[in-house]
Short mmCIF file of C-alpha atoms and ligand atoms in Angstrom, two decimals:
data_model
loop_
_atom_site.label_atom_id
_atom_site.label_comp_id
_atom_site.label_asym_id
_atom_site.label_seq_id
_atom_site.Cartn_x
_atom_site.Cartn_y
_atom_site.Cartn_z
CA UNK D 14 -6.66 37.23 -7.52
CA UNK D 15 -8.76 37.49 -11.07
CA UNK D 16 -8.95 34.16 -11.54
CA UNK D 17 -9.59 32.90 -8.11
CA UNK D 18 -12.49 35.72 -7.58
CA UNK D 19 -13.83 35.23 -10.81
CA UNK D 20 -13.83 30.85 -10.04
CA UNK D 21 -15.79 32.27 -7.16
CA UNK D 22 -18.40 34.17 -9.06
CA UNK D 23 -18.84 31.50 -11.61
CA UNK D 24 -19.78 29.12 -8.63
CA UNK D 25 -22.36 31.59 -7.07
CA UNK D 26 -25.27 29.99 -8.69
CA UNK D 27 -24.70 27.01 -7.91
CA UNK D 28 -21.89 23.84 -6.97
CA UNK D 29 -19.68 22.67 -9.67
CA UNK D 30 -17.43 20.64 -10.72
CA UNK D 31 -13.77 21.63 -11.84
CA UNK D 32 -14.62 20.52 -15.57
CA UNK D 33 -17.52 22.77 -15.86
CA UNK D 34 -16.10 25.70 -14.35
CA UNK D 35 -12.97 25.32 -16.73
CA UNK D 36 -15.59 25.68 -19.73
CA UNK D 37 -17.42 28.23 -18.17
CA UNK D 38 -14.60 30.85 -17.54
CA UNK D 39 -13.19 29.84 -21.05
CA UNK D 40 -16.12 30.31 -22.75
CA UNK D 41 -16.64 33.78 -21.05
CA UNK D 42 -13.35 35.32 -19.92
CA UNK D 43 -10.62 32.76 -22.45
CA UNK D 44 -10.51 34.28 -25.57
CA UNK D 45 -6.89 35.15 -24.98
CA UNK D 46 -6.02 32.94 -23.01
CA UNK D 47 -7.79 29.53 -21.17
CA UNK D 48 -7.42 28.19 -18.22
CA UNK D 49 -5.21 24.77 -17.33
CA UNK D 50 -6.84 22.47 -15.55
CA UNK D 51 -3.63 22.79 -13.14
CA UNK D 52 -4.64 26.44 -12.90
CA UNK D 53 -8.31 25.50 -12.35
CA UNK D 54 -7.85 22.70 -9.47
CA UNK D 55 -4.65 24.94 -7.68
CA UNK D 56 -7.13 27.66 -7.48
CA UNK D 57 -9.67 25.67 -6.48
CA UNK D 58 -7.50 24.15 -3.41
CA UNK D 59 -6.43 27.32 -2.30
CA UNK D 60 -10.10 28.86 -2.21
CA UNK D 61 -10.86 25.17 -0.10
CA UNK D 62 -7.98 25.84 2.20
CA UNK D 63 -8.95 29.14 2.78
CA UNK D 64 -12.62 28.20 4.15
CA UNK D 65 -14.32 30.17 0.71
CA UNK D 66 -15.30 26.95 -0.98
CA UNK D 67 -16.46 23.35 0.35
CA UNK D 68 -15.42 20.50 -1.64
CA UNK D 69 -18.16 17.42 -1.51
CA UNK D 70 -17.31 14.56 -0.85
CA UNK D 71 -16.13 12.52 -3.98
CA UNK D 72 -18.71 10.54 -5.90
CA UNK D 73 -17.60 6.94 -6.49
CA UNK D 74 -14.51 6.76 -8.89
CA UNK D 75 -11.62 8.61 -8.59
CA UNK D 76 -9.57 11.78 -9.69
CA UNK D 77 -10.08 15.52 -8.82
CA UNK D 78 -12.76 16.06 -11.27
CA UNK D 79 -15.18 13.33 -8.61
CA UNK D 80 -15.23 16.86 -6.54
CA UNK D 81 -18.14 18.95 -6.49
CA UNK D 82 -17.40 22.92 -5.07
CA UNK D 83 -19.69 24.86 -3.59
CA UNK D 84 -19.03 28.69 -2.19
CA UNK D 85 -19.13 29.46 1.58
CA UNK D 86 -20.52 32.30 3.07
CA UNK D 87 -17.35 33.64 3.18
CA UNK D 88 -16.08 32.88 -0.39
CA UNK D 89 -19.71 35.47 -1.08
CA UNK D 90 -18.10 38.00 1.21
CA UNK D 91 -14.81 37.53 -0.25
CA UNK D 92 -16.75 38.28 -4.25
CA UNK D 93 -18.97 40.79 -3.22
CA UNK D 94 -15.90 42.91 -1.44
CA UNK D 95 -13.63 42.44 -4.67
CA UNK D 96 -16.76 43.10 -6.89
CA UNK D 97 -17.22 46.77 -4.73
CA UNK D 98 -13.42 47.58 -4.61
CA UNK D 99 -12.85 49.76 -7.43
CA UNK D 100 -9.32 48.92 -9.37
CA UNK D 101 -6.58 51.31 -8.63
CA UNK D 102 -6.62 53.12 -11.79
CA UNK D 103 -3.58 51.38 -13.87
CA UNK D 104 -3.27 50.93 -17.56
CA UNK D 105 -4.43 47.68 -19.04
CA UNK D 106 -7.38 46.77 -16.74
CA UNK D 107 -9.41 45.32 -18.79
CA UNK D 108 -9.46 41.62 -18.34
CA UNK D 109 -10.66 42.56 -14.16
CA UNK D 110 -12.98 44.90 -15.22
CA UNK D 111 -14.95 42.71 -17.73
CA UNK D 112 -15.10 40.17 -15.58
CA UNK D 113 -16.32 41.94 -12.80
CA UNK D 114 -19.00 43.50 -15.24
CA UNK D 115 -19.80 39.81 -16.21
CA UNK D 116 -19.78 38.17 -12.88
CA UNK D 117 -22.02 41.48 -12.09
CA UNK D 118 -24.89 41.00 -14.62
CA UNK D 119 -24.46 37.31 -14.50
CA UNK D 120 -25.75 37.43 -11.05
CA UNK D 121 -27.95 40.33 -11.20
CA UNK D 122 -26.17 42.64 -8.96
CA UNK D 123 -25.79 46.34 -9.77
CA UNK D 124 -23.64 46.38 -12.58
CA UNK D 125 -23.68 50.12 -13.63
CA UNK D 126 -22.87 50.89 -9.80
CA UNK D 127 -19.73 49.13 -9.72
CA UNK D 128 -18.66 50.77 -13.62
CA UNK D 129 -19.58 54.20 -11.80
CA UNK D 130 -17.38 53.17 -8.93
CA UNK D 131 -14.64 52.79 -11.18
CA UNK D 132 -15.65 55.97 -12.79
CA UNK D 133 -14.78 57.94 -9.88
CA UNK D 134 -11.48 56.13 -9.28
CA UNK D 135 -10.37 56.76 -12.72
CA UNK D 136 -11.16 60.36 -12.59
CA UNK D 137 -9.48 61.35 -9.41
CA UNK D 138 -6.57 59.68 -10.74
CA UNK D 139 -6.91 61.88 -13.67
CA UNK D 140 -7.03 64.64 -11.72
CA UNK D 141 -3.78 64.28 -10.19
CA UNK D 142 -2.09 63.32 -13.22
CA UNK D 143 -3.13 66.42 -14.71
CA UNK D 144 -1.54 68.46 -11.78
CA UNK D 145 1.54 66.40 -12.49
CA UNK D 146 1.09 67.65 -16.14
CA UNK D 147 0.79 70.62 -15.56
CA UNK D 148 3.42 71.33 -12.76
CA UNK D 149 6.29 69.72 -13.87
CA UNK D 150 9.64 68.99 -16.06
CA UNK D 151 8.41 68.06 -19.79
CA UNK D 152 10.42 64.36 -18.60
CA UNK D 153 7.25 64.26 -16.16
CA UNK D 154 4.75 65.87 -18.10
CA UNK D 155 5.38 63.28 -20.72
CA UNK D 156 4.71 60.52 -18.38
CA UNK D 157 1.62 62.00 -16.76
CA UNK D 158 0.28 61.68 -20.24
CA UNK D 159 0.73 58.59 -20.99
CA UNK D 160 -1.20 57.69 -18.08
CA UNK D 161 -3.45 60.29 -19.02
CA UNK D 162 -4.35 58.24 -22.08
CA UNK D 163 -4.56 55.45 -21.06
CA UNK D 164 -7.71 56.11 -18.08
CA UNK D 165 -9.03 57.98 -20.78
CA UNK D 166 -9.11 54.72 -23.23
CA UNK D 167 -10.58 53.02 -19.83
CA UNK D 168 -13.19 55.56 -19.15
CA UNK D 169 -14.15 55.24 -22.96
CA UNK D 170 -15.30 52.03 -22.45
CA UNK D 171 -16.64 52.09 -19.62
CA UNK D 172 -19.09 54.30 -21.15
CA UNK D 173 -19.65 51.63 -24.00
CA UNK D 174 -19.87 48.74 -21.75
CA UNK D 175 -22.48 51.05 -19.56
CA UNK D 176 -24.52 51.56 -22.51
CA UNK D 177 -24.94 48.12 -23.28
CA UNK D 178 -25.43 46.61 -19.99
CA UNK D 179 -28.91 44.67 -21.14
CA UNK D 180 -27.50 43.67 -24.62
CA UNK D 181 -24.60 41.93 -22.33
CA UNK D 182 -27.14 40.34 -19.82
CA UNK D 183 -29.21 38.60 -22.46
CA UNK D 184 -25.80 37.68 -24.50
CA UNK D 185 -24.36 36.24 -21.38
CA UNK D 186 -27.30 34.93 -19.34
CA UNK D 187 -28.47 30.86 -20.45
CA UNK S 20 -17.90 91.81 -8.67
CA UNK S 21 -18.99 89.84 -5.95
CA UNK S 22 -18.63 86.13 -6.35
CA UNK S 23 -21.97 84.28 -5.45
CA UNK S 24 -23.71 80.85 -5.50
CA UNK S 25 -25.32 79.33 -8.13
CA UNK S 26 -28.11 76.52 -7.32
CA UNK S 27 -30.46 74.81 -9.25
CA UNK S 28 -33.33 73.00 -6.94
CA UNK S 29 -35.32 70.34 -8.29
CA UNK S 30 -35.58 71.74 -11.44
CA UNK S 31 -38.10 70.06 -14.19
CA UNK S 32 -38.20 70.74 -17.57
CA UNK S 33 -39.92 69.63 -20.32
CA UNK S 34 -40.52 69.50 -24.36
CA UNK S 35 -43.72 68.04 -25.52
CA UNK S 36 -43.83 65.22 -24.09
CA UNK S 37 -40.33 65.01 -23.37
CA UNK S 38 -38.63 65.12 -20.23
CA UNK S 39 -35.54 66.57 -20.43
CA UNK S 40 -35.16 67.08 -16.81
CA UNK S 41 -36.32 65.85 -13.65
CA UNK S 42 -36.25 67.12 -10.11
CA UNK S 43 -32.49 68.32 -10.74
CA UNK S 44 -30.40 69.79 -8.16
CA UNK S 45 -26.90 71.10 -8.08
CA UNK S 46 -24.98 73.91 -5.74
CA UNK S 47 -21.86 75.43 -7.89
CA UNK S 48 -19.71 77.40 -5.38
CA UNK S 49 -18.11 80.22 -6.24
CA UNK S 50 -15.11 79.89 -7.94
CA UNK S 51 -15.73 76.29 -8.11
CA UNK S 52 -14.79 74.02 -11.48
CA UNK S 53 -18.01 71.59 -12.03
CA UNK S 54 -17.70 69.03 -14.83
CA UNK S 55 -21.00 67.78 -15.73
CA UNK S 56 -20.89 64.39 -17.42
CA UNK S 57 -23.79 61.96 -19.17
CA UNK S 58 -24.42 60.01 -21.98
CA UNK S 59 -26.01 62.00 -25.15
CA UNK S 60 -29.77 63.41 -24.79
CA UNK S 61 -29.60 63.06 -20.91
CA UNK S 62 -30.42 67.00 -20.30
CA UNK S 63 -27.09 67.89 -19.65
CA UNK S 64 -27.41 71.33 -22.45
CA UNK S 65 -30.97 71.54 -21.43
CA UNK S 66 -29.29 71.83 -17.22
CA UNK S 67 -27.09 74.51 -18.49
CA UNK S 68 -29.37 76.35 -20.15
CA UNK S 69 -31.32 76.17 -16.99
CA UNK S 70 -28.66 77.64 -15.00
CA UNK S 71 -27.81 80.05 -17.40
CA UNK S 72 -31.20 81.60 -17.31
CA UNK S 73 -31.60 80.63 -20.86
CA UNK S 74 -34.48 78.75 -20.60
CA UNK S 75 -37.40 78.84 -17.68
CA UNK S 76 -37.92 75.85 -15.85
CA UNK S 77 -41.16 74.36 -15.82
CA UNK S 78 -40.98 73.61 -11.92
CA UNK S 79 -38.23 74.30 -9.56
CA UNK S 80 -35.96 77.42 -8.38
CA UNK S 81 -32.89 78.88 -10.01
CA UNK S 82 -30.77 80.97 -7.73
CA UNK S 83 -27.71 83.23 -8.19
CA UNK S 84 -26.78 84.18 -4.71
CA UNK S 85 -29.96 85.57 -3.42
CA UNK S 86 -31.48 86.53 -6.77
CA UNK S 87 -34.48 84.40 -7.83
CA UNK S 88 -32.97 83.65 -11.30
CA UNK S 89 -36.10 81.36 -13.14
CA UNK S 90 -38.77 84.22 -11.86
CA UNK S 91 -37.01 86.93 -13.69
CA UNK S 92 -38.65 88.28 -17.03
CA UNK S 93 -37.09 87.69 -20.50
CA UNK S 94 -35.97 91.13 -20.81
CA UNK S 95 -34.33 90.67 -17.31
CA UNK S 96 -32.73 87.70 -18.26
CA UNK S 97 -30.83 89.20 -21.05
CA UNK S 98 -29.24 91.35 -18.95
CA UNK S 99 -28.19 89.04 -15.93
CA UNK S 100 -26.59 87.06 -18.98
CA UNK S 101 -24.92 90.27 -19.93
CA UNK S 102 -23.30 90.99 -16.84
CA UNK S 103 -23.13 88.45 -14.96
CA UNK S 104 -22.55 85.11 -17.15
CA UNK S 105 -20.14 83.82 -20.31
CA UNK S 106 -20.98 81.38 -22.31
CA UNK S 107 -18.91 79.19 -24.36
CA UNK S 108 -20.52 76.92 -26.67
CA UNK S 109 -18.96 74.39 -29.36
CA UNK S 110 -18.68 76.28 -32.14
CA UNK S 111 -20.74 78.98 -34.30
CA UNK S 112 -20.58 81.86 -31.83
CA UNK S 113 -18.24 84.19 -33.48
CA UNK S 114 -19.52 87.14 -35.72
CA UNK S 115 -17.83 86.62 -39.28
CA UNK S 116 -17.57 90.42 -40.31
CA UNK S 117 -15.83 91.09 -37.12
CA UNK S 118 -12.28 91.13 -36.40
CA UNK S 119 -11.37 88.81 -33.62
CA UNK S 120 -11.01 91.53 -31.25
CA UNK S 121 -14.30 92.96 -31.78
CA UNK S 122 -16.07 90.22 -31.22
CA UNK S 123 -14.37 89.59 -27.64
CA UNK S 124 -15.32 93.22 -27.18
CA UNK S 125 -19.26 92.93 -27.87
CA UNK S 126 -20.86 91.82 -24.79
CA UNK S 127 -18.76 94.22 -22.87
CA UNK S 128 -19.28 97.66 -25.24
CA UNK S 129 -23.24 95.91 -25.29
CA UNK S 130 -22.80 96.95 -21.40
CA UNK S 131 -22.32 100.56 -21.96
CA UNK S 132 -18.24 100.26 -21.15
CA UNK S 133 -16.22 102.59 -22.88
CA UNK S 134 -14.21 101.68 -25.95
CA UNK S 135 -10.48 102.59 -25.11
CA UNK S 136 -11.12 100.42 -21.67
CA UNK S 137 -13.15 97.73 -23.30
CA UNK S 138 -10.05 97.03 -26.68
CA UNK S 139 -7.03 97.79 -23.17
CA UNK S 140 -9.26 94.99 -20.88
CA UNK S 141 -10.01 92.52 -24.60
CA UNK S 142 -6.16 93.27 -25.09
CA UNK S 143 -5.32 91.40 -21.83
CA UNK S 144 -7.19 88.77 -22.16
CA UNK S 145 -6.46 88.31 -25.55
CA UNK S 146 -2.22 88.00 -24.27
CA UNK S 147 -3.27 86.03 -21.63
CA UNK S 148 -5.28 83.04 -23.83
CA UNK S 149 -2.05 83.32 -26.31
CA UNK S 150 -3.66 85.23 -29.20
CA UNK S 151 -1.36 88.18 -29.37
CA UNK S 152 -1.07 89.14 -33.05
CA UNK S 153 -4.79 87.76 -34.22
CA UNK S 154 -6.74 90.63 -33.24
CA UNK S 155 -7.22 91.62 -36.46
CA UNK S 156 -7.76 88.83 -38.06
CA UNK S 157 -11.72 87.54 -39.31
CA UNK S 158 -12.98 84.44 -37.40
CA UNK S 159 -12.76 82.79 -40.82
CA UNK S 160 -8.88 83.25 -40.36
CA UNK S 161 -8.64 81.77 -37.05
CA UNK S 162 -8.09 77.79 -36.52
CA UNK S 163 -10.04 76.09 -34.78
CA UNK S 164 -8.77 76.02 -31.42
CA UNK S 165 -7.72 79.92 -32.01
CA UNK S 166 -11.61 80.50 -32.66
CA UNK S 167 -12.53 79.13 -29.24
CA UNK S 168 -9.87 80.83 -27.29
CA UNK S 169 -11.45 84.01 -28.51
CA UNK S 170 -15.12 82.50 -27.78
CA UNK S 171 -12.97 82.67 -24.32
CA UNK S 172 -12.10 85.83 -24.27
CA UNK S 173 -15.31 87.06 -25.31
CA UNK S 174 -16.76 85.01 -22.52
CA UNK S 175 -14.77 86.71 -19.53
CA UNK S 176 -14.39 90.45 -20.65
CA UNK S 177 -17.36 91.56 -18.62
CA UNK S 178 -15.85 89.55 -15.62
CA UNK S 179 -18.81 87.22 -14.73
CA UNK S 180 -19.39 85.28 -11.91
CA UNK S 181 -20.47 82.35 -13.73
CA UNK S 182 -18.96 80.97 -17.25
CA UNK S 183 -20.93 78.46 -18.71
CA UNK S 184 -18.88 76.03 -21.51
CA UNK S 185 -20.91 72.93 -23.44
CA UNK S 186 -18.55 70.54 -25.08
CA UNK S 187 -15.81 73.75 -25.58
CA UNK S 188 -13.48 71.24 -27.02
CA UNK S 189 -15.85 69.04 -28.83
CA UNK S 190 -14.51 70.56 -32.26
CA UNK S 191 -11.04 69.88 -31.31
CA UNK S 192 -8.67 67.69 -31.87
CA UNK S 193 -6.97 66.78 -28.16
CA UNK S 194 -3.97 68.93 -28.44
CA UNK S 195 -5.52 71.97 -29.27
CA UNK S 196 -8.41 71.21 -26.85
CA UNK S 197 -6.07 70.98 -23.83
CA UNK S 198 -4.40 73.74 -24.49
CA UNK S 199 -8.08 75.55 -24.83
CA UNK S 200 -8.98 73.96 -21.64
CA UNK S 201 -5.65 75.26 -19.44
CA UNK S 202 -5.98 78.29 -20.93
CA UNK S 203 -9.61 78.61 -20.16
CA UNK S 204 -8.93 77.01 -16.33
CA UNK S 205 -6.02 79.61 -15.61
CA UNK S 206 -8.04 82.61 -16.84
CA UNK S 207 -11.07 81.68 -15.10
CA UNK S 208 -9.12 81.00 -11.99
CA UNK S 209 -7.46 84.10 -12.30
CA UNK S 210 -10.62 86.30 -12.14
CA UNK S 211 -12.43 83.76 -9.36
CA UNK S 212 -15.29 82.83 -11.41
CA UNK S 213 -16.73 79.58 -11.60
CA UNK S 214 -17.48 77.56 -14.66
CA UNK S 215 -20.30 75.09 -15.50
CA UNK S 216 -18.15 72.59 -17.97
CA UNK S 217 -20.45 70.14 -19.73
CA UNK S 218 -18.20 67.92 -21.64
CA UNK S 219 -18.09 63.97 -22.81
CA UNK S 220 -13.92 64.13 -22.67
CA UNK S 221 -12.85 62.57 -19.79
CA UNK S 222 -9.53 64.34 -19.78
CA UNK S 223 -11.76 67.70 -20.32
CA UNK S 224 -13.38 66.66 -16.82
CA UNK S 225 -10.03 66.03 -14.86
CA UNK S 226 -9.66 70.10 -15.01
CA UNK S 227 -13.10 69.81 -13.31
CA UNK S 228 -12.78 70.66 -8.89
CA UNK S 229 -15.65 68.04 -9.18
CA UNK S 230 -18.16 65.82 -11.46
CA UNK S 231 -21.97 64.74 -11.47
CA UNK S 232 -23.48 62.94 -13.92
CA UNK S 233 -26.76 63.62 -15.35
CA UNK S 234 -28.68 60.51 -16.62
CA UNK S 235 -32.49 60.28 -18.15
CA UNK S 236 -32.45 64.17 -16.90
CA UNK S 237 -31.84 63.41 -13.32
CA UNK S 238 -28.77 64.48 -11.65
CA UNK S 239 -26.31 62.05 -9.69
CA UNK S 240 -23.01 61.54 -8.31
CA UNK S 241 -20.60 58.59 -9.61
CA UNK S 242 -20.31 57.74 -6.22
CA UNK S 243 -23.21 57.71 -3.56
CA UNK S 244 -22.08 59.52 -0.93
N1 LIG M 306 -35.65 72.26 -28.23
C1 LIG M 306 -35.98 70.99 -27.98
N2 LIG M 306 -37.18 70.48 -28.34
C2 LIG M 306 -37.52 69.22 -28.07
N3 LIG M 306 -36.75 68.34 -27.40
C3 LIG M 306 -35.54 68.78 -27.00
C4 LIG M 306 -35.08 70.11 -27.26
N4 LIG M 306 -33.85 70.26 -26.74
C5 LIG M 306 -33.55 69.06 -26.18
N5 LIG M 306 -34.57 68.16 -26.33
C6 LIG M 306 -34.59 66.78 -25.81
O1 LIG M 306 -34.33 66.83 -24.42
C7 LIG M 306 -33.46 65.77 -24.04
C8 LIG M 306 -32.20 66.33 -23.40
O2 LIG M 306 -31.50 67.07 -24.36
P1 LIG M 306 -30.12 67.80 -24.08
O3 LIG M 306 -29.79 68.63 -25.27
O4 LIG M 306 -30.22 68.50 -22.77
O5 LIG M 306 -29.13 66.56 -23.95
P2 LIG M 306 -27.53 66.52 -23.78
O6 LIG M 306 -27.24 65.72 -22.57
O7 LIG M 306 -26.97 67.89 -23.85
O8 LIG M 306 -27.09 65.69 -25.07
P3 LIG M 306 -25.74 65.81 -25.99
O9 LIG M 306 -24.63 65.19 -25.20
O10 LIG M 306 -26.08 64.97 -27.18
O11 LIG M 306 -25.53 67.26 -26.29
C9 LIG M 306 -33.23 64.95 -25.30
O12 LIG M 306 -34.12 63.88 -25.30
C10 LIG M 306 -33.51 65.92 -26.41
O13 LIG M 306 -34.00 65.24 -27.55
MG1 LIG M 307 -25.76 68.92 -25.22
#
């Protein structure tokens, strides 16, 4: 779902071709780990089969790359609801949350909004693990912890990335 | 004691030229946990202090139940803090000549209470936050996390409505600051009081009933509701 959203914000601004949206997402989202241009045109058929991008007709020539994408109305829809959904509050989020962050200030929507979102979601979670803390076997306690820990590590950053929102949008931003 | 309302409305307060806050509202109900969040020099202290009756607001209304808190005198002031409010701060509030004890005992013997029923009630509390054995002992004896708990105790003897705590853990490392923070939770729980908890700790929050977030002195919600 990352990927394919995230394909989806990258072509927001404008059509592109499969090439250029490889390099884009690498250069923003692949320092771990880039994208396969079998990844990039799978996606890219799926999000065409499922009405959220149009493919133009191919320019003369030949091969996949001779398609240019462009998002639907409902490939926006489909971003903006992902972008709004706070994460269910698991360890190792990450990779979704900077890229909705990115995808965020890249195209000037409300950035700290969906971080404060996430806030919320983080913290209620919190609050139940520290019930479970509290209330239970040291087995259980143990565990709530961990998760504990974790959302805390998450929140942590959050707070960073919040505080450097502009830094990130002239970084990021051509 | 009779539990009551606190509510700060569109409170303003300023430094020089600086303002520390703006328009700021907040309802804490009784016996309710508030967290309040905020990145550093966003009025969160300066909030408390407004709610606390520390400071006097430049514009706005501070209310404990029906008593017009930011109206009342300074001399008036000291005594609603007496009796009605704890405070809890992040560290420095102990008096070093005093035996641990003693200095849970002040604000309530400052009262007028009697001693036998002041060191009985200081006894309790001091079994309850897990300091059995340390009354005698000089604040410069105490660790860390000991030296809050009895910041604690001194903060509930007189049984306030209100406790007020800024950063209560910020001194501590995260063991002995959630076992400050359950302790402090449970005992002010136990005696239905509600406590104003500004802290940057996330996990400090999660003992919160509820957050806001104050931000360039103006109060908010994470999520718009
Ligand atoms: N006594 C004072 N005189 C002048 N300015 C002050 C005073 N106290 C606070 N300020 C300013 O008012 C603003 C809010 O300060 P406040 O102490 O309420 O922030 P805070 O959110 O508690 O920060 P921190 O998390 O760092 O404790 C800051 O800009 C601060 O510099
Ligand atoms: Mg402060």
């Amino acid at each position: 779902m990352t990927v394919s959203t995230t394909l989806l914000g990258l072509l927001e601004p404008e059509p592109s071709h499969g090439y250029e949206l490889k390099r884009g997402y690498d250069s923003l989202f692949g320092a771990d780990r880039q994208l396969s241009f079998g990844q990039v045109y799978g996606t890219l058929n799926r999000l065409e089969r499922d009405g959220l991008v149009t493919a133009g007709g191919p320019a003369p020539g030949s091969g996949p790359d001779r398609k240019r994408f462009a998002i639907t109305p409902d490939g926006v829809a489909a971003l903006e609801e992902w972008l709004d959904r706070p994460e269910p509050p698991e360890p190792h989020l990450q990779p979704v949350l900077f890229a909705k962050v990115v995808l965020a200030v890249l195209s000037g929507r409300p950035a700290a909004r969906y971080l404060d979102t996430q806030r919320a979601a983080h913290l209620e979670r919190m609050r139940s693990l520290n019930t479970q803390r509290r209330s239970s076997r040291l087995t259980e306690s143990l565990t709530a912890e961990y998760g504990l820990f974790h959302l805390e590590a998450d929140l942590r950053w959050m707070d960073l990335t919040a505080a450097r929102l502009d830094q990130l949008a002239a970084e990021v931003s051509r | 004691m009779t539990a009551a309302t606190l509510t700060a409305r569109a409170v303003t307060k300023t430094y020089g030229t600086t303002t520390a806050l703006h328009d700021a509202t907040v309802t804490i109900a009784p016996g309710e946990i508030l967290a309040v969040l905020g990145p550093s020099g966003s009025g969160k202290s300066t909030l408390l202090h407004c709610l606390g009756g520390v400071l006097r607001p430049d514009a706005g209304e501070v209310w404990l139940g029906d008593l017009r808190v930011d109206r009342l005198g300074e001399r008036a002031r000291t005594v609603l803090r007496r009796d009605r409010f704890g405070f809890v701060f992040q560290f420095g509030q102990l008096v070093p000549e005093l035996p641990a004890i003693e200095n849970a005992m002040l604000p309530m013997l400052l009262a007028g209470a009697g001693w036998p029923e002041t060191r009985r009630r200081a006894g309790e509390l001091f079994d309850r936050l897990g300091l059995a054995g340390l009354a005698g002992r000089r604040p410069g004896e105490l660790s860390g996390g000991q030296a809050q708990r009895v910041a604690v105790a001194r903060a509930l003897i007189a049984r306030p409505d209100v406790l007020f705590a800024d950063e209560p853990t910020g001194s501590l490392d995260s063991l002995a600051g959630q076992q400050v923070m359950d302790l402090l939770v449970d005992a002010v729980r136990a005696q239905g009081a509600s406590l104003v908890l500004v802290t940057h700790e996330a996990r400090v929050a999660a003992c919160a009933d509820r957050e806001i977030v104050v931000r360039d002195g103006q109060v908010g919600t994470l999520v718009e509701s």
